[in-house]
Amino acid sequence: MKKLVTSSHDILPYETRHADLVRALAPECMVLLKNDGTLPLREPCRLALYGGGARRTVKGGTGSGDVNVRRFVNVEEGLEAAGFEITTKRWLDAYDAVVSDAKERFFGELRQEAKALGVNPLIYGMGRMAPDPEYDFPLDGEGDTAVYVLSRISGEGADRTAAAGDIALTAGEVRDILALREKYRRFVLVLNTGGMVDLTPVRDVGTVLSMGQLGSASGDALADVLLGRAYPSGKLTMTWAPLDAYPSTAGFGDPDDTDYREGVYVGYRYFDTANVPVAVPFGFGLGYSFFDLGEPTAELTGTQVRVTVPVSNAGGFKGREVVQVYVSAPEGRIPKPMQELRGFAKTPELAPGESCEVKITFDAVSMASFDPSRTCWVLEEGDYILRVGTSSRDTRIAGILRLSGEAVTRRVRSIVEKPGFEDMVLPARKLTPAERAQADAAPVIELAPEFIPCREVRPSGRPEELPLGERRAWVDVMEGRATAEEFAAGLTDPELAKLCAGDYRESDDILEIIGNASSTVAGAAGETSGKLRSLGLPTAVMADGPAGLRLSREYKNVDGRLRGSTPLQGDNLLLYDPEERATMLAAGGDDGLPEYYQHCTAMPIGTCVAQSWNEELAEKLGDMMGEEMELFGVHIWLAPALNIQRSPLCGRDFEYYSEDPLVSGVTAAAVTRGVQAHSGRYTTIKHFACNNQETNRYFSNSRLSERALREIYLRGFEECLRRSAPGFVMSSYNLLNGEHTCTSPRLLTGFLRDECCFGGVVMTDWLVTGGMGRRGSKWPCASAAGNVKAGNDITMPGMPGDIADMMEALGDDGHPYHITRADLGRCAVRVLRALRAINLVDGDMA
């Protein structure tokens, strides 16, 4: 394992190289929503800079999605480094002061509430954000150009709200933005947000740039874009609309049961079908130039559809365009959205006047719908209309695939019970006269159903018995003298059970789990079991994500265990009183032990990565993460997160990629390929599945139809698995139609392993078996024995109670999740195979 011993002031070559990479890629993640000609600015100038995000720029969300970086460049710093003279220092200083006071009061109140309830303040305050304070400072910055940086932060443990200061703007923000628009000749509204904000009160602002949350080089990247040294080429991956227009808003955040009554009508699938006005459509984004799409052509080879589109840069600035292909399925027995994204591609950089051809290929089988009455995927007879455009609201008909009869493409087994309600059904949207004219003129490609294959999914049988065998050392496996199965056969039942849980310690300190969960990498999230070290079996280290590695910045070697000097960072410290805070900050400060440093890079949040619509970009960022994993001794990255952005209210939407499963799966696969290009480093795609709200997340029951589950919420995972081979999958906290996802054999074995052919390791999310308590929930905790029975290989982070539950279930036929040695052996062998693939031997351990 490679460890760094250095002065905290030394900037190592990888830090500079990775910061430069993030800076170079970030502009592709920005979305230019409006431009009245203000951007790009011609040169640095005297600039009036305002807004909460100017100095307190948000690089990413809170919780496991945060990254403890050495430092990152905020907007003010980035603009000054680019040559701007900031003329609003008094305003920024005054804002800093009122925000600091407001935060101290807010988190102090949370601390007192937690104390009164007898709960850990860190857990009680997780995801809670201090509201923006009231202020009214003079807008007296000099110069004729102003930038207002509107900032929002959200994160793990709490959902967003419609309130002012979150999705809605505060009165002070509206007041200042409108005043700045009138006062300055050039004005830019910059959105430093991880998701949608309602800009209705400031809709008349002429230039709006969504910079997003871009990680370590945020301010530098923004300066590059404002000055035209780089250009924005991102597109939204979630529809922006009034909150009450989303069908998912009704009932969102119910602590016990959340009904997904909209069915498959998620995001643009709903808005486009119902023809509901939106603020910004899915797939929309401007550049500093504009592009002409020429006459598209379509062809069919077997079941592969290829659409070719000429693209020309018709403006005066270099840039890139994203071409999107949607398919409208025929009206049939199964109600369908008006259109669904089936492919996309981004052009190379085109100079003014330059052209290229974009080719987009997809399998006609991907157009199938799930028929719950027959538990199969089916292409219904009729015309499948191919649409080409640059957003879901800007397409034209390019061709028609005519299927002459029904074709069943896959026969499966049901994976959930019925939810107890019927899904929303929208009437089919008719073609407009203009679309009808396009359809009449479009070429028709005949598709014969007999040439479409049907896949029969065969269920797994019970696991084979694991007889007791000869005791083997791990080195025998690594050197080819024994298989993982033979090693497992030599283990006792309690040893097998320990392999099926993380490397727990006898401690009830929550900071052991959050800040110092690993012995060998300070600040890592956890490790595989270390209870079999006597046989030479090492542990694999897991680090949180998904915007970078979440590790301690500083650490010491305390009796052979690496301990983070400051397990808590930022606002989390405010959840403790000043005396406790001082103790934490001074932990280990004067013990004479040398201090080590590990400075990780924060990359753009998941939503921003997806907004690039660029697989190559996502793969480069994954490669950067793989390199840092090698550098710091991390084997398993707990990322990427690809849950569907069902509602703007979800607190973790910033971690997720899109409302669309294709965009989600393609992006996650690209990141995975980048990480896993590094030998022995693996991703963990999560949270499987339907982790679409944070409210009561341990005990929230997501209720939805099997069709919606398969077509929307599982499809992204399926796409990722098909396009890459992630080593690990993390099951989600929530229940699914009344059953914890981690204890669902139909989900984890029937779908994930039998249908998707996943051969890696499944782990739970942290503490789902009871470490957080029930606190009055309707639903029970998950069971470690139930995890094993379902095929969930590792219960994380591992607790003594998990082992006790497995052993009780092994010997008691009446246990709700009675298991056998074969069940334990099946999970343990998968863990052992993963450790062998990671190539861990004793010498790799610090």
XYZ file of C-alpha atoms in Angstrom, residues 366-840:
475
model
C -34.564 -1.475 -26.161
C -37.890 -0.042 -27.430
C -39.837 -2.863 -25.717
C -42.317 -2.193 -22.914
C -42.924 -4.402 -19.890
C -46.255 -6.222 -19.910
C -47.139 -7.038 -16.277
C -50.109 -9.202 -17.308
C -47.741 -11.676 -18.985
C -44.544 -10.828 -17.066
C -42.579 -10.254 -20.236
C -41.045 -7.518 -22.367
C -42.886 -6.922 -25.623
C -42.622 -4.848 -28.787
C -46.169 -4.146 -29.881
C -47.062 -4.059 -33.546
C -47.033 -0.701 -35.284
C -44.927 2.338 -36.158
C -42.009 3.373 -33.962
C -41.270 7.011 -34.784
C -37.624 8.120 -34.649
C -37.166 11.706 -33.495
C -33.891 13.641 -33.650
C -33.170 16.882 -31.808
C -31.282 18.824 -29.164
C -33.793 18.549 -26.310
C -37.017 16.666 -25.618
C -38.976 19.748 -26.752
C -36.939 20.350 -29.910
C -37.096 17.293 -32.165
C -38.133 16.394 -35.680
C -39.200 13.069 -37.150
C -36.335 11.328 -38.942
C -37.812 7.959 -39.810
C -40.252 5.204 -38.915
C -39.549 1.626 -37.876
C -42.599 -0.408 -38.846
C -43.025 -3.650 -36.911
C -45.415 -5.966 -38.737
C -46.373 -8.024 -35.690
C -45.867 -8.365 -31.951
C -42.501 -9.598 -30.664
C -41.820 -10.807 -27.126
C -38.179 -9.979 -26.310
C -37.735 -11.404 -22.791
C -39.718 -13.670 -20.473
C -39.019 -13.125 -16.784
C -40.356 -13.784 -13.306
C -42.109 -11.199 -11.169
C -39.854 -9.450 -8.660
C -42.330 -7.433 -6.520
C -45.842 -7.699 -5.185
C -48.495 -5.330 -6.519
C -48.444 -1.910 -4.832
C -52.153 -1.705 -4.056
C -53.010 1.051 -6.555
C -53.150 1.515 -10.303
C -50.596 3.625 -12.141
C -51.457 6.909 -13.770
C -52.501 6.449 -17.400
C -52.255 9.373 -19.804
C -53.968 9.469 -23.185
C -51.610 9.082 -26.116
C -50.435 12.425 -27.448
C -51.474 12.913 -31.062
C -49.117 14.187 -33.723
C -49.415 17.876 -34.513
C -50.131 18.807 -38.145
C -46.442 19.664 -38.607
C -45.379 16.324 -37.119
C -47.916 14.482 -39.276
C -46.392 16.095 -42.357
C -42.917 15.049 -41.195
C -44.117 11.489 -40.555
C -45.738 11.257 -43.964
C -42.485 12.314 -45.605
C -40.214 10.178 -43.390
C -38.644 6.980 -44.755
C -40.137 3.734 -43.454
C -37.932 0.820 -42.391
C -39.654 -2.545 -42.152
C -38.883 -4.602 -39.057
C -40.003 -8.245 -39.066
C -40.922 -9.674 -35.623
C -39.503 -13.120 -36.452
C -35.995 -11.644 -36.552
C -36.258 -10.296 -32.984
C -34.865 -12.834 -30.493
C -36.650 -13.736 -27.258
C -34.553 -14.373 -24.167
C -35.796 -16.826 -21.557
C -34.481 -16.042 -18.078
C -33.872 -19.175 -16.038
C -34.072 -18.861 -12.249
C -31.239 -19.862 -9.950
C -31.664 -22.974 -7.888
C -30.766 -23.340 -4.247
C -27.044 -22.924 -3.544
C -24.988 -26.089 -3.508
C -24.057 -27.529 -0.147
C -20.678 -26.478 1.220
C -19.201 -29.521 2.996
C -16.563 -29.124 5.683
C -13.146 -29.483 4.121
C -9.450 -29.127 4.759
C -8.248 -25.958 6.441
C -6.394 -23.836 3.869
C -4.310 -20.677 4.004
C -5.187 -17.716 1.782
C -1.806 -17.865 0.097
C -2.878 -21.253 -1.317
C -5.692 -19.475 -3.154
C -3.510 -16.640 -4.361
C -0.883 -19.056 -5.682
C -3.406 -21.367 -7.357
C -3.167 -24.353 -5.006
C -6.760 -23.974 -3.835
C -9.988 -22.396 -5.076
C -12.135 -19.915 -3.209
C -14.667 -22.736 -2.738
C -12.021 -24.996 -1.187
C -10.868 -22.220 1.129
C -14.487 -21.624 2.227
C -15.023 -25.342 2.815
C -12.291 -25.258 5.467
C -14.081 -22.544 7.460
C -16.457 -23.044 10.337
C -20.005 -21.719 10.212
C -19.156 -18.735 12.472
C -16.188 -17.906 10.243
C -18.379 -17.971 7.148
C -20.824 -15.662 8.928
C -18.023 -13.235 9.751
C -17.084 -13.066 6.072
C -20.666 -11.976 5.409
C -20.304 -8.843 7.539
C -17.958 -5.873 7.512
C -14.966 -5.567 9.803
C -16.770 -4.380 12.923
C -15.168 -3.322 16.193
C -16.677 -3.471 19.653
C -17.514 0.214 19.775
C -20.700 2.243 19.867
C -18.940 5.460 18.816
C -20.646 6.761 15.698
C -17.357 8.376 14.641
C -15.868 4.894 14.387
C -18.335 4.296 11.575
C -18.294 7.706 9.910
C -14.794 9.101 10.424
C -12.410 6.268 11.302
C -14.014 3.030 10.120
C -10.884 1.553 8.561
C -7.666 0.460 10.236
C -5.509 0.908 7.163
C -6.896 4.031 5.438
C -7.830 6.914 7.711
C -11.366 8.139 7.154
C -12.418 5.265 4.887
C -16.001 4.042 5.171
C -15.228 0.458 6.106
C -13.506 -2.802 5.276
C -14.347 -6.382 4.502
C -14.066 -8.723 7.464
C -10.714 -8.901 9.203
C -11.678 -11.785 11.489
C -9.739 -14.369 9.477
C -6.342 -12.737 9.516
C -4.876 -15.832 11.166
C -5.411 -17.602 7.833
C -3.707 -14.785 5.950
C -6.961 -13.285 4.667
C -6.555 -9.512 4.321
C -9.257 -6.872 4.175
C -10.375 -4.728 1.262
C -10.838 -1.020 2.024
C -13.998 0.867 1.026
C -14.171 4.647 0.617
C -17.257 6.769 0.210
C -18.042 8.802 -2.905
C -19.394 9.654 -5.400
C -17.699 13.020 -6.034
C -14.281 11.753 -4.985
C -12.718 9.731 -2.179
C -14.018 10.744 1.246
C -10.981 10.283 3.495
C -9.373 12.138 6.394
C -7.015 14.855 5.237
C -4.597 14.282 8.100
C -3.916 11.129 10.085
C -1.543 9.382 12.464
C -0.445 5.825 12.999
C -1.725 4.981 16.482
C -0.591 1.521 17.584
C -0.685 0.227 14.024
C -4.049 1.763 13.176
C -4.341 4.835 11.013
C -6.520 7.412 12.742
C -7.863 10.597 11.218
C -6.838 13.601 13.276
C -10.091 15.411 12.566
C -12.910 13.022 11.689
C -15.386 15.885 11.419
C -15.179 18.744 8.958
C -17.018 21.993 8.229
C -20.523 22.623 9.537
C -20.636 19.217 11.267
C -18.333 20.637 13.948
C -21.016 23.209 14.803
C -23.222 20.371 16.026
C -20.960 20.079 19.072
C -20.479 22.648 21.822
C -17.288 24.738 21.790
C -15.513 22.566 24.363
C -16.262 19.326 22.483
C -15.275 21.041 19.259
C -11.909 22.067 20.645
C -11.287 18.531 21.890
C -12.051 17.078 18.448
C -9.864 19.571 16.643
C -7.003 18.920 19.043
C -7.381 15.109 18.977
C -3.919 13.595 18.932
C -2.373 16.963 18.326
C 0.402 16.759 20.909
C 1.207 13.057 21.195
C 4.552 13.224 19.438
C 3.456 10.970 16.601
C 4.242 12.052 13.035
C 1.345 13.344 10.975
C 0.600 12.029 7.489
C -1.457 13.653 4.748
C -3.742 12.433 1.990
C -5.253 15.124 -0.185
C -8.062 13.873 -2.418
C -9.558 15.613 -5.427
C -13.219 16.585 -5.580
C -14.681 16.004 -9.023
C -17.977 17.449 -10.296
C -21.102 16.051 -8.654
C -22.943 13.222 -10.405
C -25.580 15.447 -11.977
C -22.883 17.673 -13.496
C -20.945 14.698 -14.889
C -24.104 13.458 -16.607
C -24.893 16.949 -17.929
C -21.786 16.686 -20.085
C -23.532 13.922 -22.086
C -19.991 12.701 -22.686
C -18.921 9.135 -21.927
C -15.257 9.950 -22.529
C -15.370 12.736 -19.926
C -17.008 10.439 -17.353
C -14.422 7.749 -18.043
C -11.563 10.229 -17.550
C -12.965 11.221 -14.174
C -13.312 7.546 -13.257
C -9.688 7.017 -14.266
C -8.678 9.897 -11.983
C -10.545 8.241 -9.108
C -8.874 4.907 -9.855
C -5.462 6.553 -9.667
C -6.256 8.114 -6.284
C -7.577 4.773 -5.039
C -4.205 3.222 -5.890
C -2.404 6.135 -4.271
C -4.257 5.938 -0.948
C -4.801 2.183 -0.678
C -8.559 2.097 -1.400
C -9.871 -0.982 -3.207
C -13.632 -0.403 -3.403
C -15.203 2.977 -4.193
C -18.774 3.304 -2.917
C -19.895 4.977 -6.137
C -21.277 5.755 -8.645
C -24.802 6.533 -7.466
C -27.385 6.256 -10.235
C -30.808 6.395 -8.687
C -33.427 8.135 -10.791
C -34.136 11.800 -10.097
C -37.827 11.150 -9.542
C -38.476 14.490 -7.852
C -36.507 17.718 -7.344
C -37.281 17.276 -3.631
C -34.873 14.365 -3.164
C -31.947 15.506 -1.034
C -29.444 13.292 -2.846
C -30.385 14.209 -6.410
C -27.045 16.010 -6.751
C -25.311 12.619 -6.453
C -27.561 11.048 -9.072
C -27.254 11.475 -12.800
C -30.650 11.959 -14.378
C -34.386 11.435 -14.491
C -33.663 9.184 -17.474
C -32.343 5.631 -16.996
C -30.352 5.567 -20.239
C -28.343 8.677 -19.318
C -27.877 7.262 -15.804
C -26.682 3.848 -16.943
C -24.383 5.131 -19.678
C -22.703 7.628 -17.326
C -22.276 5.114 -14.491
C -20.787 2.566 -16.890
C -18.257 5.089 -18.201
C -17.148 6.043 -14.681
C -16.880 2.340 -13.819
C -14.715 1.603 -16.846
C -12.385 4.438 -15.848
C -11.984 3.240 -12.267
C -11.653 -0.440 -13.115
C -8.963 0.184 -15.708
C -6.789 0.200 -12.570
C -6.022 -3.353 -11.495
C -7.684 -4.360 -8.250
C -9.888 -1.239 -8.005
C -13.665 -1.543 -8.225
C -16.811 0.554 -8.189
C -20.010 -0.070 -6.241
C -23.105 0.976 -8.151
C -25.818 2.138 -5.764
C -28.436 2.443 -4.256
C -30.220 -0.635 -5.557
C -33.048 0.376 -5.863
C -35.654 3.171 -5.553
C -33.677 5.245 -3.029
C -35.551 8.358 -4.129
C -36.037 10.207 -0.840
C -34.056 10.785 2.346
C -36.962 11.268 4.747
C -36.909 8.322 7.195
C -34.600 6.650 4.703
C -33.905 3.545 6.789
C -37.582 2.637 6.987
C -39.239 4.263 3.990
C -41.315 1.933 1.822
C -41.310 2.749 -1.898
C -44.508 1.397 -3.472
C -44.658 1.105 -7.242
C -45.789 -1.148 -10.040
C -43.469 -3.741 -11.511
C -43.641 -1.994 -14.861
C -42.430 1.317 -13.390
C -39.779 -0.500 -11.385
C -38.383 -2.286 -14.420
C -38.710 0.432 -17.069
C -37.521 3.372 -14.951
C -35.803 2.480 -11.677
C -33.942 -0.731 -12.546
C -33.164 0.059 -16.154
C -30.254 2.362 -15.390
C -28.602 -0.368 -13.312
C -29.223 -2.839 -16.118
C -27.652 -0.465 -18.651
C -24.610 0.023 -16.442
C -24.153 -3.719 -15.939
C -24.486 -4.342 -19.662
C -21.959 -1.677 -20.624
C -19.413 -2.330 -17.864
C -18.673 -4.874 -15.137
C -18.805 -3.154 -11.733
C -17.363 -5.374 -9.041
C -19.932 -4.453 -6.396
C -23.554 -3.398 -5.984
C -24.953 -1.696 -2.873
C -28.548 -2.402 -1.909
C -30.596 0.549 -0.703
C -31.994 1.442 2.713
C -35.623 1.575 1.681
C -38.200 -1.139 1.453
C -39.743 -2.014 -1.888
C -43.462 -2.857 -1.769
C -43.131 -3.893 1.859
C -39.796 -5.732 1.762
C -36.312 -4.408 2.447
C -34.358 -4.386 -0.801
C -31.419 -6.044 0.953
C -33.566 -9.026 1.960
C -35.388 -9.455 -1.366
C -34.281 -12.652 -3.150
C -36.407 -11.815 -6.175
C -34.629 -8.484 -6.571
C -31.067 -9.487 -5.711
C -31.021 -13.002 -7.126
C -33.966 -13.154 -9.533
C -33.308 -9.830 -11.229
C -29.733 -8.810 -10.488
C -28.034 -12.174 -10.869
C -30.371 -14.204 -13.097
C -31.561 -11.474 -15.465
C -28.557 -9.121 -15.401
C -25.979 -11.906 -14.967
C -24.194 -10.011 -12.180
C -21.455 -12.160 -10.686
C -19.931 -9.736 -8.204
C -20.573 -8.885 -4.560
C -23.698 -7.228 -3.137
C -23.331 -5.238 0.081
C -25.887 -3.385 2.167
C -25.887 0.307 2.846
C -24.583 1.167 6.309
C -26.529 0.220 9.467
C -29.685 -1.030 7.757
C -29.921 -3.889 10.278
C -30.588 -1.630 13.235
C -27.656 0.552 14.146
C -29.787 3.676 13.794
C -32.820 2.432 15.755
C -36.453 2.481 14.647
C -37.729 5.676 16.256
C -41.398 4.851 15.798
C -41.320 3.673 12.210
C -44.021 1.433 10.799
C -41.477 -0.952 9.307
C -38.899 -3.179 11.035
C -35.143 -3.184 10.605
C -33.586 -5.461 8.040
C -32.048 -8.793 9.075
C -28.456 -9.894 8.415
C -29.720 -13.457 8.008
C -32.311 -12.191 5.546
C -29.529 -10.475 3.630
C -27.654 -13.764 3.286
C -30.775 -15.640 2.259
C -31.512 -13.063 -0.455
C -27.971 -13.141 -1.823
C -26.771 -9.899 -0.200
C -23.214 -10.975 0.508
C -21.948 -8.417 3.047
C -23.892 -6.610 5.765
C -22.148 -3.273 6.347
C -20.538 -1.897 8.379
C -20.909 -5.091 10.407
C -21.999 -5.406 14.028
C -21.876 -8.221 16.590
C -25.666 -8.439 16.319
C -25.381 -9.259 12.618
C -23.253 -12.339 13.332
C -25.605 -13.358 16.147
C -28.607 -13.072 13.802
C -26.929 -15.241 11.156
C -25.965 -17.914 13.666
C -29.445 -17.940 15.193
C -31.017 -18.278 11.737
C -28.605 -21.111 10.909
C -29.748 -23.221 13.808
C -33.446 -22.309 14.053
C -35.952 -23.559 11.485
C -38.466 -21.099 12.930
C -36.331 -18.007 12.273
C -38.046 -15.667 9.776
C -34.972 -16.017 7.566
C -33.760 -19.549 8.268
C -30.520 -20.150 6.392
C -28.174 -23.062 5.794
C -24.408 -23.436 5.561
C -24.922 -23.459 1.797
C -26.458 -19.961 1.980
C -23.523 -18.678 4.009
C -21.082 -20.427 1.706
C -22.600 -18.913 -1.430
C -22.141 -15.360 -0.096
C -18.743 -16.044 1.461
C -17.362 -17.520 -1.756
C -18.376 -14.420 -3.695
C -16.536 -12.255 -1.150
C -13.459 -14.492 -1.416
C -13.512 -14.319 -5.213
C -13.620 -10.530 -5.002
C -10.637 -10.474 -2.625
C -8.742 -12.735 -5.000
C -9.581 -10.398 -7.917
C -8.327 -7.461 -5.876
C -5.094 -9.481 -5.496
C -4.792 -8.821 -1.808
